[in-house]
CSV table of C-alpha atoms in Angstrom, one decimal:
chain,number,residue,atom,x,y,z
A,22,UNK,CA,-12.9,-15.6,11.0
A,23,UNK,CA,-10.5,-14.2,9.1
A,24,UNK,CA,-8.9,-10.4,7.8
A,25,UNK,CA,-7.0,-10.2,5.1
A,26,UNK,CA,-3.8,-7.6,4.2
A,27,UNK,CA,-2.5,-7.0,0.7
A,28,UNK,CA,0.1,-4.2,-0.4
A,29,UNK,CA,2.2,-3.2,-3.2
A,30,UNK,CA,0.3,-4.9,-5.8
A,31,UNK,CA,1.5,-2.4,-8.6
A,32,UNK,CA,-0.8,-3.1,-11.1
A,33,UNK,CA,-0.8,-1.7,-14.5
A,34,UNK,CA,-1.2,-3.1,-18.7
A,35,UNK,CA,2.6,-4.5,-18.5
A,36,UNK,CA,1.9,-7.4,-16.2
A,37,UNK,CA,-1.3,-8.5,-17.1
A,38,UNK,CA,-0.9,-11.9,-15.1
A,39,UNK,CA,-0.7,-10.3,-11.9
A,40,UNK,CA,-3.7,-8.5,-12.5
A,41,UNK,CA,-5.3,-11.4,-13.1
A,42,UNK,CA,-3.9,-13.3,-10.1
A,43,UNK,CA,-5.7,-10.4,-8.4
A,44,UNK,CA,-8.7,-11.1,-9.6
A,45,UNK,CA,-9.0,-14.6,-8.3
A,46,UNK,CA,-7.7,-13.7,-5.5
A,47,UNK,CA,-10.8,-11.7,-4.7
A,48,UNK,CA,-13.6,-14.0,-6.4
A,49,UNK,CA,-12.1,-17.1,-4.3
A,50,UNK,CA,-10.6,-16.2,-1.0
A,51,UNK,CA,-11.3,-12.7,-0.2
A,52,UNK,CA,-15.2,-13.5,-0.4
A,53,UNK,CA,-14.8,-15.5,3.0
A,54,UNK,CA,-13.3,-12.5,4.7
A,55,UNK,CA,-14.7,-10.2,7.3
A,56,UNK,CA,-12.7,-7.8,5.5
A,57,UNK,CA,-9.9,-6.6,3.0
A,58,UNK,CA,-7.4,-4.2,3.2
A,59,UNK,CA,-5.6,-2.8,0.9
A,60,UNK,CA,-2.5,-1.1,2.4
A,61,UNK,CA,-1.5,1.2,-0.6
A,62,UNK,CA,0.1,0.9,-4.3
A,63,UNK,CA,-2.5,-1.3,-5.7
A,64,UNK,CA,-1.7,0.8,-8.6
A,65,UNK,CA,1.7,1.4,-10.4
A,66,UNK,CA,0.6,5.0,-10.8
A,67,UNK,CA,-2.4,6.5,-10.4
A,68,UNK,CA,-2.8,9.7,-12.3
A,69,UNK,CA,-6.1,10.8,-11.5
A,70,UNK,CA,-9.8,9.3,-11.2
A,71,UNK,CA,-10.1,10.3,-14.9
A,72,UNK,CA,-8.0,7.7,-16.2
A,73,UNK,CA,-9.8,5.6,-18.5
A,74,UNK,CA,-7.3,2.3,-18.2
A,75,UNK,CA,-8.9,-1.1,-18.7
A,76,UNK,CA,-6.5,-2.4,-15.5
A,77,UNK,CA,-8.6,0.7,-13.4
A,78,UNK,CA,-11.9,-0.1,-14.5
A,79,UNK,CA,-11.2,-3.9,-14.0
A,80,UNK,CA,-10.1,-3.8,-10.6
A,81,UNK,CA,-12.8,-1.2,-9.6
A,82,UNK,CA,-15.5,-4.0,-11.0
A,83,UNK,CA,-13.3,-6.7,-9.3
A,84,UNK,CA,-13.9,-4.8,-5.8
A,85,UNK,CA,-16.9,-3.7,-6.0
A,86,UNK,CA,-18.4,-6.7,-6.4
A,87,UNK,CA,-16.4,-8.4,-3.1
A,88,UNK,CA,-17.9,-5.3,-1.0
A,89,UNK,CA,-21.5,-6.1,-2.7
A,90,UNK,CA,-21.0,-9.9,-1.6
A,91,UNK,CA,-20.4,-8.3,1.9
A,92,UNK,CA,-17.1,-8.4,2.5
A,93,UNK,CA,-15.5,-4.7,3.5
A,94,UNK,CA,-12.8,-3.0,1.3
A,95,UNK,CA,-10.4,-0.8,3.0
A,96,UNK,CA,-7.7,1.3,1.3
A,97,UNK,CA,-4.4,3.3,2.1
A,98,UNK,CA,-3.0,5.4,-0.2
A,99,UNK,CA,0.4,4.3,-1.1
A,100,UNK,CA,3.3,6.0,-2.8
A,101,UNK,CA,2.5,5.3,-6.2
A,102,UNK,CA,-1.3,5.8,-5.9
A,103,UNK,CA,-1.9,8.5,-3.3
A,104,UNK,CA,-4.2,10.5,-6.4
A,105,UNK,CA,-6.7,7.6,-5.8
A,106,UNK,CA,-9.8,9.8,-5.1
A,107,UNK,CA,-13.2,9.4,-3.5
A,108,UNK,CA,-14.9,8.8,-7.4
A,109,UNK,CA,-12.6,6.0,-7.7
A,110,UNK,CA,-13.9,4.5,-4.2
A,111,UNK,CA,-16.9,5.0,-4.6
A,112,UNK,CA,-16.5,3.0,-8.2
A,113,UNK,CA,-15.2,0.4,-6.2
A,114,UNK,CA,-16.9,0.6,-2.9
A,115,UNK,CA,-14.2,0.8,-0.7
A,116,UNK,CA,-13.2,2.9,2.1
A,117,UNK,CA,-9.9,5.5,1.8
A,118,UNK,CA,-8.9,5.2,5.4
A,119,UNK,CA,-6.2,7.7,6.7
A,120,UNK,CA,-2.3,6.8,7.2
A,121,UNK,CA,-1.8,5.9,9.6
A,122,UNK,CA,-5.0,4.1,11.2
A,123,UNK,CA,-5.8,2.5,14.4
A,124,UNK,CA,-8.5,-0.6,13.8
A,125,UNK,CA,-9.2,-3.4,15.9
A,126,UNK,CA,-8.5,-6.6,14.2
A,127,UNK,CA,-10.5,-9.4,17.1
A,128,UNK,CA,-9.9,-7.2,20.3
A,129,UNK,CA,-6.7,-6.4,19.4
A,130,UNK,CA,-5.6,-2.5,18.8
A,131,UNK,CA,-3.5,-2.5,15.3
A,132,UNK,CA,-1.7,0.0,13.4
A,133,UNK,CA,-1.5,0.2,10.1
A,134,UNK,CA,0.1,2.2,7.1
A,135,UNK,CA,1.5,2.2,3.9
A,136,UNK,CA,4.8,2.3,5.2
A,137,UNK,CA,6.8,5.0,3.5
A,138,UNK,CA,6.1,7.3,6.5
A,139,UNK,CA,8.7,5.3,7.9
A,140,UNK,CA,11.5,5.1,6.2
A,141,UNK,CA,13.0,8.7,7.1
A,142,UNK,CA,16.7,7.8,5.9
A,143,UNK,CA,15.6,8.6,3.1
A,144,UNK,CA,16.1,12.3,2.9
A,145,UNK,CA,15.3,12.5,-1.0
A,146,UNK,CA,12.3,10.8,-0.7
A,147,UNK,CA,10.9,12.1,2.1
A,148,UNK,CA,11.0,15.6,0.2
A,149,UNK,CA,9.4,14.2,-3.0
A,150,UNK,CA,6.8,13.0,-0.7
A,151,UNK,CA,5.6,16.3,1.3
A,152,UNK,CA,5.5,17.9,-2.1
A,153,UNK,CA,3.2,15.7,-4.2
A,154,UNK,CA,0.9,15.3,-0.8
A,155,UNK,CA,0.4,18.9,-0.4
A,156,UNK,CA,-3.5,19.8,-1.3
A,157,UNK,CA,-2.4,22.4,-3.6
A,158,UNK,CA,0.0,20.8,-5.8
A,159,UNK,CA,-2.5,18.1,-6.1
A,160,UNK,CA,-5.0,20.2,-7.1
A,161,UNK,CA,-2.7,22.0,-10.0
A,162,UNK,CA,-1.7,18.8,-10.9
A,163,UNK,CA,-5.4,17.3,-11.1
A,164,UNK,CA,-6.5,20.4,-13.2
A,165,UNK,CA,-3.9,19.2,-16.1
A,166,UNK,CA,-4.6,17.3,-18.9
A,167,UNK,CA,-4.5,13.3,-18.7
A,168,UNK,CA,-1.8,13.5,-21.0
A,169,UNK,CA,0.6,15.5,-19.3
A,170,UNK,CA,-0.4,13.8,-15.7
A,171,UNK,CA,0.6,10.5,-17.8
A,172,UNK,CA,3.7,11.8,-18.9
A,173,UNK,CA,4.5,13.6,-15.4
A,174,UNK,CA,4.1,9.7,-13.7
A,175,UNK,CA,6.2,8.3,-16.3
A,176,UNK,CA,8.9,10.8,-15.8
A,177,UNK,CA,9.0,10.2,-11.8
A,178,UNK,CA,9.4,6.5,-12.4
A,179,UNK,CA,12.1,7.0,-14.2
A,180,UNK,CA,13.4,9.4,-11.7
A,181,UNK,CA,12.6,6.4,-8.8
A,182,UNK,CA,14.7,4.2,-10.2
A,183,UNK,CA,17.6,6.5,-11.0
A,184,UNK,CA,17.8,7.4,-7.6
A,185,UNK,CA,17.7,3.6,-6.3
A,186,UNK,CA,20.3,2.6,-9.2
A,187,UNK,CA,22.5,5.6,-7.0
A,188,UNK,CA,22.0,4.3,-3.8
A,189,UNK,CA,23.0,0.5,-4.9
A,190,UNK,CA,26.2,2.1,-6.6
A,191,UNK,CA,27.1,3.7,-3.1
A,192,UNK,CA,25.6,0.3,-1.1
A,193,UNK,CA,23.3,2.3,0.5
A,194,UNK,CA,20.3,0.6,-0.5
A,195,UNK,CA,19.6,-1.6,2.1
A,196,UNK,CA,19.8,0.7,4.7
A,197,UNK,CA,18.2,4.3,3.3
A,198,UNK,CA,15.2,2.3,1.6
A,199,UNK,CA,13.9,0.4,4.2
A,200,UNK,CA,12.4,1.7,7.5
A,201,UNK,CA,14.2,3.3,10.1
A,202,UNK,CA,14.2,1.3,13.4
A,203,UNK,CA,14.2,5.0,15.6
A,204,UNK,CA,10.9,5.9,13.4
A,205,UNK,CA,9.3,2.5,14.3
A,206,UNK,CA,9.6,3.1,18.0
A,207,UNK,CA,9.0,6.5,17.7
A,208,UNK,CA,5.4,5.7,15.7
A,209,UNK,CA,4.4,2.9,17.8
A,210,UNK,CA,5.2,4.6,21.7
A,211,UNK,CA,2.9,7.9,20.3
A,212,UNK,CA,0.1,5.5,19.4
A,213,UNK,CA,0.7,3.2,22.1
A,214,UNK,CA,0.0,0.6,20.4
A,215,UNK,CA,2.2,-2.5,20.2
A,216,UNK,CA,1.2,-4.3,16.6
A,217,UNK,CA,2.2,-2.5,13.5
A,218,UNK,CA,1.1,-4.0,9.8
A,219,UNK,CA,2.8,-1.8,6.6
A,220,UNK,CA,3.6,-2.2,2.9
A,221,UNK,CA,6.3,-0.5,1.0
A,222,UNK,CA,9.5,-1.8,1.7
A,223,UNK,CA,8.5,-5.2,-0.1
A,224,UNK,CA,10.6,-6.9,2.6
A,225,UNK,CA,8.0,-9.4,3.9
A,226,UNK,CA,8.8,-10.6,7.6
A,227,UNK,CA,7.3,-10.4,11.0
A,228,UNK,CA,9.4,-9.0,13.2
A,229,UNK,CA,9.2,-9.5,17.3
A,230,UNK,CA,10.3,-5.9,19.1
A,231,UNK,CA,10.7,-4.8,22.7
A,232,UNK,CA,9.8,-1.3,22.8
A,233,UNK,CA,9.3,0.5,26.4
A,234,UNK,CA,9.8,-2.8,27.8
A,235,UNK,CA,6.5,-4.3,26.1
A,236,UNK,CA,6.4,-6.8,23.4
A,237,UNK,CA,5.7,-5.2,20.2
A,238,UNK,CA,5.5,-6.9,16.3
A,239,UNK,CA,6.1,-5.2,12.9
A,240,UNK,CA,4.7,-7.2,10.0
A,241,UNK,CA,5.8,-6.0,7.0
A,242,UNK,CA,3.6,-7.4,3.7
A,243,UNK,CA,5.4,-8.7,0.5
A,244,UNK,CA,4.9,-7.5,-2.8
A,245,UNK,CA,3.5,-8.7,-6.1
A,246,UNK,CA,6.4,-8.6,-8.5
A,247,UNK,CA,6.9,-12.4,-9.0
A,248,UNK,CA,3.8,-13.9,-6.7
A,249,UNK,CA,0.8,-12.5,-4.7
A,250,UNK,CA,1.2,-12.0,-0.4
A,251,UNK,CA,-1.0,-11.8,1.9
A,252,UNK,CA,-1.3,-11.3,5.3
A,253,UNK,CA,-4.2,-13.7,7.2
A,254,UNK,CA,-5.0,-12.3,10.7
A,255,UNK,CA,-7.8,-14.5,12.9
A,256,UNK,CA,-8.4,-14.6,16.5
A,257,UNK,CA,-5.0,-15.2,18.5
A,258,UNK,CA,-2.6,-16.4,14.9
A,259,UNK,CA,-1.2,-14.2,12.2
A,260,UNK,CA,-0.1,-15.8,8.9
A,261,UNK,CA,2.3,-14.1,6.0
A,262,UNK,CA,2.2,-16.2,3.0
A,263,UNK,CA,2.2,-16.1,-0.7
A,264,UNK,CA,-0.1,-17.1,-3.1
């Protein structure tokens, strides 16, 4: 009995070996699951459900045949794929969950997220964000050709890492990148919940909290830069581990 957690996988054409990684990951392990979630950024950018790139249709495939074997697929949209759209789910057969959400992983209430909700510091960001995520500049951006949404996705990475490059130059990038601990207590007392699994960050730990005077945990889920992670939660024992 086993649940599986995976984030930030940032797939796209440029690192075809991690795509591939993917892939067995979900033809060998994940078909044992009781289910998979996927807790946003599978994608380096997702530009609409239009997009006809082999890495989409591949991992669409890849999925939908681990939720015809049985296993359930769960999604959150992440930063870099929140355009991923209910065509696309349904191509894959997984579920677009909302972010946050409350499931019960063996009896045991857990939040999870993709994770960028939490990192407030980051003023910049933050803005960015509540832009793109408003229905009706998704919508105008959804109605323009592929080509300019490929362009526009381009253009904001470039803009991503220019504004990270400025925060290292002024050492801030440690702190304003990664979650603020205030927002993390604030999150967890409104749900009342006192597990919390997120992406994001790509700072993979478990952390042990006291918040309100109860024992809480934040576990954080690695990226797939240089290796896979994974997150396997059973009755009573969470592991974080890489492939």
């Amino acid at each position: 009995m086993t649940t599986l957690f995976i984030s930030d996988l940032h797939l796209d054409a440029e690192r075809p070996q991690v795509t591939a990684l993917f892939g067995r990951f979900l033809r060998e392990e994940a078909r044992g699951a009781d289910a998979l979630y996927i807790l946003g950024d599978l994608f380096e950018a997702w530009v609409g459900d239009d997009d006809p790139s082999d890495t989409g249709a591949f991992v669409a495939r890849e999925l939908r045949t681990l939720a015809d074997a049985g296993v359930p697929v769960h999604f959150i949209r992440g930063n870099r794929d929140f355009l991923v759209g209910d065509a696309f789910a349904r191509r894959a057969g997984m579920t677009i969950l909302p972010d946050p959400a409350v499931v019960m992983l063996y009896g045991e209430p857990t939040l999870i997220l993709h994770g960028d909700t939490l990192c407030t510091d980051d003023v910049a960001y933050q803005q960015f964000r509540a832009q793109v995520r408003n229905p009706a500049w998704q919508q105008q951006f959804l109605s323009q050709p592929l080509a300019a949404r490929v362009a526009f996705a381009q253009q904001a990475r470039a803009a991503s890492k220019a504004h990270q490059a400025g925060l290292q130059d002024k050492g801030a990038m440690e702190s304003i990148t990664d979650v603020a601990p205030a927002t993390v207590e604030a999150t967890l007392l409104r749900f009342g919940i006192t597990r919390m699994i997120h992406g994001h960050t790509h700072r993979p730990a478990i952390h042990e909290l006291e918040i309100g005077e109860r024992a809480c945990q934040r576990i954080v889920l690695g990226d797939w830069y240089d290796q896979g992670s994974v997150l396997r939660v059973s009755p009573g024992d969470v592991k974080l581990e890489t492939l």
